[in-house]
Short mmCIF file of C-alpha atoms in Angstrom, two decimals:
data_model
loop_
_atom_site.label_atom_id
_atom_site.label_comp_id
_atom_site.label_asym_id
_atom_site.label_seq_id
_atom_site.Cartn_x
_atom_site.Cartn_y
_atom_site.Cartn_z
CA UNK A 117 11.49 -30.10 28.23
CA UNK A 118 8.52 -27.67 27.27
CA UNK A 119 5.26 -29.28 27.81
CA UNK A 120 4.09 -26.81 25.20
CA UNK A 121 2.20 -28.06 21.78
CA UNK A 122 4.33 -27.08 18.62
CA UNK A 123 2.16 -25.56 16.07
CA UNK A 124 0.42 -27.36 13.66
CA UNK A 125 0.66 -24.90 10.40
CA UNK A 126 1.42 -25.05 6.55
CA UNK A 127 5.02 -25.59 5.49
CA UNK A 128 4.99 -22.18 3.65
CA UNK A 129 2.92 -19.93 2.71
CA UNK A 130 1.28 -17.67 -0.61
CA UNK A 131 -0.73 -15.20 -1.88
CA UNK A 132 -3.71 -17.05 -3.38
CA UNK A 133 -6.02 -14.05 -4.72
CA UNK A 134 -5.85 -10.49 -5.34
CA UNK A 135 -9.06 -7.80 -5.35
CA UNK A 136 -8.98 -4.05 -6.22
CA UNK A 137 -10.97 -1.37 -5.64
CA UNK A 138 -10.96 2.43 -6.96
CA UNK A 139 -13.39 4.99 -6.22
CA UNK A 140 -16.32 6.13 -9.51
CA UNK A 141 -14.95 9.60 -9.39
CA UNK A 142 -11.84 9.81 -11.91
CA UNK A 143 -10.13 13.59 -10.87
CA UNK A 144 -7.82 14.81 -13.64
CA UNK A 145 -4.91 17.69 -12.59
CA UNK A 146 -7.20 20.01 -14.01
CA UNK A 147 -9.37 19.76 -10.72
CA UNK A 148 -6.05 20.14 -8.45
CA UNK A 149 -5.00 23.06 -10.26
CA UNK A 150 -8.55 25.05 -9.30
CA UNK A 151 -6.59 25.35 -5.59
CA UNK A 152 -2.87 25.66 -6.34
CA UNK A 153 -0.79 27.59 -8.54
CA UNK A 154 0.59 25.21 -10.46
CA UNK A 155 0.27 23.45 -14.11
CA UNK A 156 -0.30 19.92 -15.72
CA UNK A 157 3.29 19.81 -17.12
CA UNK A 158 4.48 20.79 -13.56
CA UNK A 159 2.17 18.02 -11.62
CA UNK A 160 3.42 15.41 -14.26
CA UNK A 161 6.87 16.15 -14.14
CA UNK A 162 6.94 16.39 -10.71
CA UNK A 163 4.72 13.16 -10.18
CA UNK A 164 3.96 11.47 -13.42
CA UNK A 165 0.25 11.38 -11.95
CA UNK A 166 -2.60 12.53 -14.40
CA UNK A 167 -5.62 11.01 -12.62
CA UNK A 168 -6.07 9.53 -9.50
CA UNK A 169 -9.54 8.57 -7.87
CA UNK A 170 -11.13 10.30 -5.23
CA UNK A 171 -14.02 8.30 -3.16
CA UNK A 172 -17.87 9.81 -2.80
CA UNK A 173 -19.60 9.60 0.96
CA UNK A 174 -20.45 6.74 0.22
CA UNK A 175 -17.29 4.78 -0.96
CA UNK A 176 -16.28 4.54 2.64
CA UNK A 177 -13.08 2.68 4.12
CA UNK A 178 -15.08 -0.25 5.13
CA UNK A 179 -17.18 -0.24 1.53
CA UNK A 180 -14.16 0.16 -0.09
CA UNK A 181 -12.40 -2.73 1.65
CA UNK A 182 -15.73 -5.02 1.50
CA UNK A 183 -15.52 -4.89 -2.12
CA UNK A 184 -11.68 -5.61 -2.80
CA UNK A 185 -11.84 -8.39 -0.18
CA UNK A 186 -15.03 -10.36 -2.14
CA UNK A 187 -13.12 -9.98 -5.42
CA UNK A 188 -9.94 -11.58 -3.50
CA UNK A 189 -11.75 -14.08 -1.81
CA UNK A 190 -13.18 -14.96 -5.38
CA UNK A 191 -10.02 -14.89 -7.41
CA UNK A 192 -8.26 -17.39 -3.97
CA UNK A 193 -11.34 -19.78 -4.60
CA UNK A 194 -12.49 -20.40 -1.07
CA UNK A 195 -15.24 -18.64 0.64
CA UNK A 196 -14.96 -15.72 3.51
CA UNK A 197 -16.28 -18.63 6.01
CA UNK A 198 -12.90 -20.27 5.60
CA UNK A 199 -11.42 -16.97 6.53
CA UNK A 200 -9.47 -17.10 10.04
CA UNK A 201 -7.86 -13.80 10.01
CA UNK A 202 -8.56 -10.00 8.45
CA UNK A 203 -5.59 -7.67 8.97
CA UNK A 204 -6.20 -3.93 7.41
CA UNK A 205 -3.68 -1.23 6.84
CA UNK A 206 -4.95 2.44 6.71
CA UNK A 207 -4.30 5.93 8.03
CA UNK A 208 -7.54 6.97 6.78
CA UNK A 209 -10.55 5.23 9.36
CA UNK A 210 -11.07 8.43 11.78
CA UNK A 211 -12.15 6.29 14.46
CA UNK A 212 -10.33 5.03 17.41
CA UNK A 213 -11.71 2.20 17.98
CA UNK A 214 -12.56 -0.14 16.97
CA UNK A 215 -10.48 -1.94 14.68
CA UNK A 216 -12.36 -1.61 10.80
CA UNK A 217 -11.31 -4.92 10.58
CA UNK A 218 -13.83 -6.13 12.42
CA UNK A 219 -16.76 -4.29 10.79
CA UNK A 220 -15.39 -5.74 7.54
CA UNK A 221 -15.02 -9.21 8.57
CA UNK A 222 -18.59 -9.02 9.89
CA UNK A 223 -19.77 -7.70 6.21
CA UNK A 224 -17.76 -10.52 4.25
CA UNK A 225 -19.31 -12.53 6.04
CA UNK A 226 -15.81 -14.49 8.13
CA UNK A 227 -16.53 -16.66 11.24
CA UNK A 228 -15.23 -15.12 14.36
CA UNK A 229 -11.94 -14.47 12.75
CA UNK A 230 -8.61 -12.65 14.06
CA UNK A 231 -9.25 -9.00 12.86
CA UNK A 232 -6.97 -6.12 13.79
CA UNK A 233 -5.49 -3.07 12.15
CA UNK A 234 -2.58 -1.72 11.59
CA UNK A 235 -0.87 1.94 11.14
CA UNK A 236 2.50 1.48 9.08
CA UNK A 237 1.36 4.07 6.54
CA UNK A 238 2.58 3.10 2.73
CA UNK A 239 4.38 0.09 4.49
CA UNK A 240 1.07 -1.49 5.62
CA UNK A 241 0.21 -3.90 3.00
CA UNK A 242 3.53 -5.40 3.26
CA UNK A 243 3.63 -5.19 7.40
CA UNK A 244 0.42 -6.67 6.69
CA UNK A 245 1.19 -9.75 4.37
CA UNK A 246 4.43 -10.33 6.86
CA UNK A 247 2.06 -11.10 9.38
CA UNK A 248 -0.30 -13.11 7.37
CA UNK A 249 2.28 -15.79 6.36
CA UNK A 250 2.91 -15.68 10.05
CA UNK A 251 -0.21 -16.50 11.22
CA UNK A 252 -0.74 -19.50 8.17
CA UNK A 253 2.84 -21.06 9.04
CA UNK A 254 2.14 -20.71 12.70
CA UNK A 255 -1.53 -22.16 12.57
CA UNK A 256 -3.13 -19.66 13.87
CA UNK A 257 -5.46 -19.36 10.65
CA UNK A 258 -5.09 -20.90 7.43
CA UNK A 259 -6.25 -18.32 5.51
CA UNK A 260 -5.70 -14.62 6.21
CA UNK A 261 -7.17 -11.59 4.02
CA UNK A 262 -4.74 -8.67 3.70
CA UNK A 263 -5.90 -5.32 3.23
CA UNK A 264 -4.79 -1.93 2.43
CA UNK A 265 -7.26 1.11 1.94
CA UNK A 266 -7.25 4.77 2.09
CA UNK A 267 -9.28 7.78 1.74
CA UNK A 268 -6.39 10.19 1.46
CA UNK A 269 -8.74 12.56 0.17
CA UNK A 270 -9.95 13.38 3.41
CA UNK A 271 -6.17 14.11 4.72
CA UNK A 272 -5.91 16.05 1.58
CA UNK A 273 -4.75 19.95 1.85
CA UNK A 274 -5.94 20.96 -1.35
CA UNK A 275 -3.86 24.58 -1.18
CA UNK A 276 -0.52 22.35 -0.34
CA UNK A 277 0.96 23.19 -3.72
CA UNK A 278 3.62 20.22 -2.81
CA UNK A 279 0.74 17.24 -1.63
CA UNK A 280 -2.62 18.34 -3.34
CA UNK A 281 -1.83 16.71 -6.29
CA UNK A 282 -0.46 13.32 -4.86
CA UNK A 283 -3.08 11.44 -2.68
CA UNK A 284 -5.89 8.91 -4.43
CA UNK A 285 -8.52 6.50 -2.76
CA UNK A 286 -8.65 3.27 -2.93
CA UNK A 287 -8.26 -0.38 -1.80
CA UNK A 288 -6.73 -3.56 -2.45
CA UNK A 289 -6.57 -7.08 -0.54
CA UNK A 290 -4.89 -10.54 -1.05
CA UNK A 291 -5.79 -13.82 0.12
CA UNK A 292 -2.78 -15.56 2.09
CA UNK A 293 -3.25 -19.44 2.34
CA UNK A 294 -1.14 -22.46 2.96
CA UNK A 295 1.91 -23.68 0.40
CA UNK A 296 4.15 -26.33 -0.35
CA UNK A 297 6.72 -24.41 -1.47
CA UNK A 298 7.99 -20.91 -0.55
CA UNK A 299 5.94 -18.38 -2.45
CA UNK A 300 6.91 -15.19 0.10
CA UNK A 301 9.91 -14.71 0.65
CA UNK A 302 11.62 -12.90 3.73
CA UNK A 303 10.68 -9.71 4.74
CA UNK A 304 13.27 -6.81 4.85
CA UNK A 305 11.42 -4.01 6.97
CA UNK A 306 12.71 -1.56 9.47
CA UNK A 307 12.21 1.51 10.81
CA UNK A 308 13.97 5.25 10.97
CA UNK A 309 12.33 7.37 13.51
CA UNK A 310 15.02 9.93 13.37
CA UNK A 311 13.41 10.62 10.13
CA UNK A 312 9.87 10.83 11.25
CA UNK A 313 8.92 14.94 10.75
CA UNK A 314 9.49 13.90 6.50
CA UNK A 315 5.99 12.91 6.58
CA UNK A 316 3.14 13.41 8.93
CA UNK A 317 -0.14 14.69 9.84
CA UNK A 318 0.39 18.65 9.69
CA UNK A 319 -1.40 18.53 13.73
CA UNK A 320 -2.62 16.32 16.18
CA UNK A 321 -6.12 15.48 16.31
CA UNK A 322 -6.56 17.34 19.96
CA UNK A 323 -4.88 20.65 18.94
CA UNK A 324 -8.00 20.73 16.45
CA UNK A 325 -10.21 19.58 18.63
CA UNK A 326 -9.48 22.27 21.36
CA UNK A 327 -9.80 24.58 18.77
CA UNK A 328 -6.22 25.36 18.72
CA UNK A 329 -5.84 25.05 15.18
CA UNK A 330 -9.06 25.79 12.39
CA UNK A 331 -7.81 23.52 9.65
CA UNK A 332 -8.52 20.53 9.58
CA UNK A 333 -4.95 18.06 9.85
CA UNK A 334 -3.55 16.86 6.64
CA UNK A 335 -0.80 14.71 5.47
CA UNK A 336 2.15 17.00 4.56
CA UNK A 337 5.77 16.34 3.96
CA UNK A 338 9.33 17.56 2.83
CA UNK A 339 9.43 16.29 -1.00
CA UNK A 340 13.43 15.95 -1.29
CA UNK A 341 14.06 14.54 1.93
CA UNK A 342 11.52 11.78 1.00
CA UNK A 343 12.45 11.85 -2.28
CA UNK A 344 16.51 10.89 -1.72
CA UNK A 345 15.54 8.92 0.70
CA UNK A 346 13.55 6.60 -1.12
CA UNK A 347 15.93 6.36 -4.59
CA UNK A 348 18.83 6.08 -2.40
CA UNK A 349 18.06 3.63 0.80
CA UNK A 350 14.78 1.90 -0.49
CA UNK A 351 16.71 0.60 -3.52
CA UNK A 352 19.34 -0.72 -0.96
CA UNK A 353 16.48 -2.56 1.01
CA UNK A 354 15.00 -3.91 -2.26
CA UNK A 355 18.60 -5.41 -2.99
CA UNK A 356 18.61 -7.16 0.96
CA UNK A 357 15.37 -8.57 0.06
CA UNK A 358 16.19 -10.17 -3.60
CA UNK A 359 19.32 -11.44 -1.26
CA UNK A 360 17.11 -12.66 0.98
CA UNK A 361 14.98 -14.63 -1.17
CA UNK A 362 18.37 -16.32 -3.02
CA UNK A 363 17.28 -14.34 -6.50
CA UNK A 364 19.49 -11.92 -8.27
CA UNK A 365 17.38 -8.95 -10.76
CA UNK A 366 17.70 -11.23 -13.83
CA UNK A 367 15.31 -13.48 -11.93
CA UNK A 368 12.42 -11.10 -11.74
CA UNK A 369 9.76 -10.98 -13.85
CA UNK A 370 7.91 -8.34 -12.48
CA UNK A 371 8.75 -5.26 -10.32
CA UNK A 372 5.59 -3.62 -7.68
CA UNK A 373 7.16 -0.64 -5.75
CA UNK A 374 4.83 1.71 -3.48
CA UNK A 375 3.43 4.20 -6.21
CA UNK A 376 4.40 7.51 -4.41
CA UNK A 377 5.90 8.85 -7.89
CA UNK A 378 6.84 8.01 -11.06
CA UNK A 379 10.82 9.83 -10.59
CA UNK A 380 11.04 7.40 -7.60
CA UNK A 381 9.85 4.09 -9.36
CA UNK A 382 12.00 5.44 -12.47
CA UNK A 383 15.26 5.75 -9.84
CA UNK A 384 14.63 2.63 -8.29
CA UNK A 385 15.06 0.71 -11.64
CA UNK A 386 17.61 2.18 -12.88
CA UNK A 387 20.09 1.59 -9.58
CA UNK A 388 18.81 -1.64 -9.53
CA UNK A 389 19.93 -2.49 -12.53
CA UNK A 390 16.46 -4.11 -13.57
CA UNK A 391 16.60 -5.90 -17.08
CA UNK A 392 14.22 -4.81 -19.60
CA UNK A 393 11.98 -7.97 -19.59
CA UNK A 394 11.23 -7.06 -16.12
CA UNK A 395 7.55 -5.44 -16.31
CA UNK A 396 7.35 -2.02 -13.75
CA UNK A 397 4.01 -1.05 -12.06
CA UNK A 398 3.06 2.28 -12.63
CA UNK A 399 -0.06 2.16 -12.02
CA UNK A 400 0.38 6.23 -10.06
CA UNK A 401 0.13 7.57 -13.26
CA UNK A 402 -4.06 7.26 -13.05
CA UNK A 403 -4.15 6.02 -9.55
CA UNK A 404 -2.46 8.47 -7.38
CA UNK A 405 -0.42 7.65 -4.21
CA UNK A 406 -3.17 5.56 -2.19
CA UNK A 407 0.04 4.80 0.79
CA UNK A 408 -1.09 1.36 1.71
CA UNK A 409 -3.38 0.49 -1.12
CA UNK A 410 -0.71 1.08 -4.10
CA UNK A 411 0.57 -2.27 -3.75
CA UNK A 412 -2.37 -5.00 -4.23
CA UNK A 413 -4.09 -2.28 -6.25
CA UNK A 414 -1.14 -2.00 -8.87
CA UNK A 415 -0.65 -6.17 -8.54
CA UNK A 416 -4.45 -6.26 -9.11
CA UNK A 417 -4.23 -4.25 -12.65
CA UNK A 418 -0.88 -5.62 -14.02
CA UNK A 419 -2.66 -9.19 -13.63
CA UNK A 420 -5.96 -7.97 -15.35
CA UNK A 421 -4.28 -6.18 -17.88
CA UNK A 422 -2.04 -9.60 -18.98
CA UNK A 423 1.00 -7.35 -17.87
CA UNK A 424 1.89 -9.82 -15.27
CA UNK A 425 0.37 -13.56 -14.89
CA UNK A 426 0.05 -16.07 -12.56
CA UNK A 427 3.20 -17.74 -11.05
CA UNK A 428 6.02 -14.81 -11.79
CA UNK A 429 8.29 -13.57 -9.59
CA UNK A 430 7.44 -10.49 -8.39
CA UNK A 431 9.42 -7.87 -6.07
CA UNK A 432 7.62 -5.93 -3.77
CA UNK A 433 8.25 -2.80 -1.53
CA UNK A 434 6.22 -0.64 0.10
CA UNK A 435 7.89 2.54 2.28
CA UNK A 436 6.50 6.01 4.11
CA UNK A 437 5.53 8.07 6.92
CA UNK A 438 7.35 6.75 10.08
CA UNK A 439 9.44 6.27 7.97
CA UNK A 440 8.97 2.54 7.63
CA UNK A 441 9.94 0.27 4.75
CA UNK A 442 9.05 -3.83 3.85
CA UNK A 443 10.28 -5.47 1.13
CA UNK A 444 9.89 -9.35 -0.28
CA UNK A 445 9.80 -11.34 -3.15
CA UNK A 446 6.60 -12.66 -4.01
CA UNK A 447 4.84 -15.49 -6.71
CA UNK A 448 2.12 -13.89 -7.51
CA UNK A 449 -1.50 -15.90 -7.61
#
């Protein structure tokens, strides 16, 4: 017989707040087109982005994040002292260590809290709310802030005719607390490293550092490998996951996939059969691809916008460079 404590944590848990932030700077295709010889139509077509957000020296990761988690914390009514755990999902914090986490727990002002980050590209946010409910059911913290954040910008080849146009800044957080009832469902993630050279930084950081490459490394990838990819098997793992969580389409009332491009999102719908009452995100249209931002950030503006409120049922999938994918279903706060 273990002489081991069981843990002492919620039943379930939720997401209790959400908090956005985008960069000042609004960049139109107009800007992309002064380094690639392209057009609008083309970009749109291609994309469906017309905007997207691009952050000054000042709008760092960690200001960024700092200002998305205080909305969250705001919108979950409780107060970063009662936070026990600050998980952050970005590509985009060029140093090592350590963790930003833990510079932006300090900021918000948490109490010694769990802080760590992850790396599971436009997956993070939901790797990261995976292990938030976790940690809450466990009892290892009852409430955990989830964030994802880039500054793409700065992994941004601007003369990449096929990735100049897609990458925004930006970042988003939720607040994950303790629940009576399920309000996050199971997570259907995985991995396929086979697939790995579809998207990826174009060189290691040493080859530029020795000096043998000049440019600096950027996020590049194959466009119709990612592309089939995501219609066909994404909208097969977004099926597992409204198994998963006992709901068929019908029961939706709102739909948040990872906005990497408006064909995608568009595919996505229509194999999944989604009924017309069920409200799409497309918030990449003036946002951009910000990988693991585009999730709470889209949430963030269908719930300020009345497009989505309190209490629906919301899918959720997030999927990219690894390639990695997580899917759930979701009430949002």
């Amino acid at each position: 017989m273990s002489k081991i404590k069981p843990s002492q944590g919620a039943p379930y848990a939720r997401i209790m707040g959400v908090g956005g932030y985008r960069p000042t700077r609004v960049v139109p295709n107009e800007v992309i087109l002064e380094t690639i010889d392209s057009s609008d139509e083309w970009i749109r077509s291609r994309s469906g982005i017309a905007t997207r957000h691009w952050a000054s020296p000042e709008e760092t990761v960690s200001a960024m994040s700092v200002e998305a988690a205080g909305k969250a914390i705001a919108d979950a009514g409780i107060t970063p002292q009662q936070i026990g755990g600050v998980i952050v999902s970005t590509v985009s914090h060029f140093k090592q260590t350590p963790a930003i986490a833990t510079e932006i727990a300090d900021k918000i002002g948490a109490i010694k809290p769990a802080a760590f980050d992850i790396s599971a590209g436009c997956a993070g946010f939901g790797y990261g709310l995976t292990l938030a409910k976790g940690m809450v059911v466990e009892g290892s913290a009852e409430y955990v802030l989830v964030i994802g954040v880039e500054r793409l910008s700065d992994l941004t080849d601007l003369e990449d005719r096929a990735t100049a146009f897609l990458f925004g800044d930006g970042a988003g957080a939720v607040v994950v607390g303790p629940s009576n009832e399920p309000k996050i469902g199971p997570t259907v993630w995985g991995s396929e490293g086979d697939k790995s050279d579809t998207i990826k930084q174009t060189v290691p950081w040493d080859d530029y550092r020795n000096g043998t490459v000049e440019k600096f490394p950027a996020i590049t990838q194959e466009g119709q490998a990612v592309f089939r990819w995501a219609v066909f098997e994404m909208a097969k793992v977004a099926q597992q996951a409204l198994d998963a969580a006992g709901i068929s389409a019908d029961d939706l009332d709102v739909f948040i996939p990872h906005q990497a491009n408006m064909r995608i999102i568009d595919s996505m719908v229509k194999t999944l059969k989604l009924p017309e009452h069920v409200t799409v995100a497309r918030d990449v249209e003036t946002t951009g691809n910000t990988s693991a931002a585009s999730i709470p950030l889209a949430m963030e503006r269908l719930l300020a916008t009345g497009q989505a409120k309190s209490g629906d049922t919301a899918l959720v999938i997030g999927f990219g460079a690894g390639l990695v994918y997580a899917a759930s279903v979701v009430t949002l706060p």
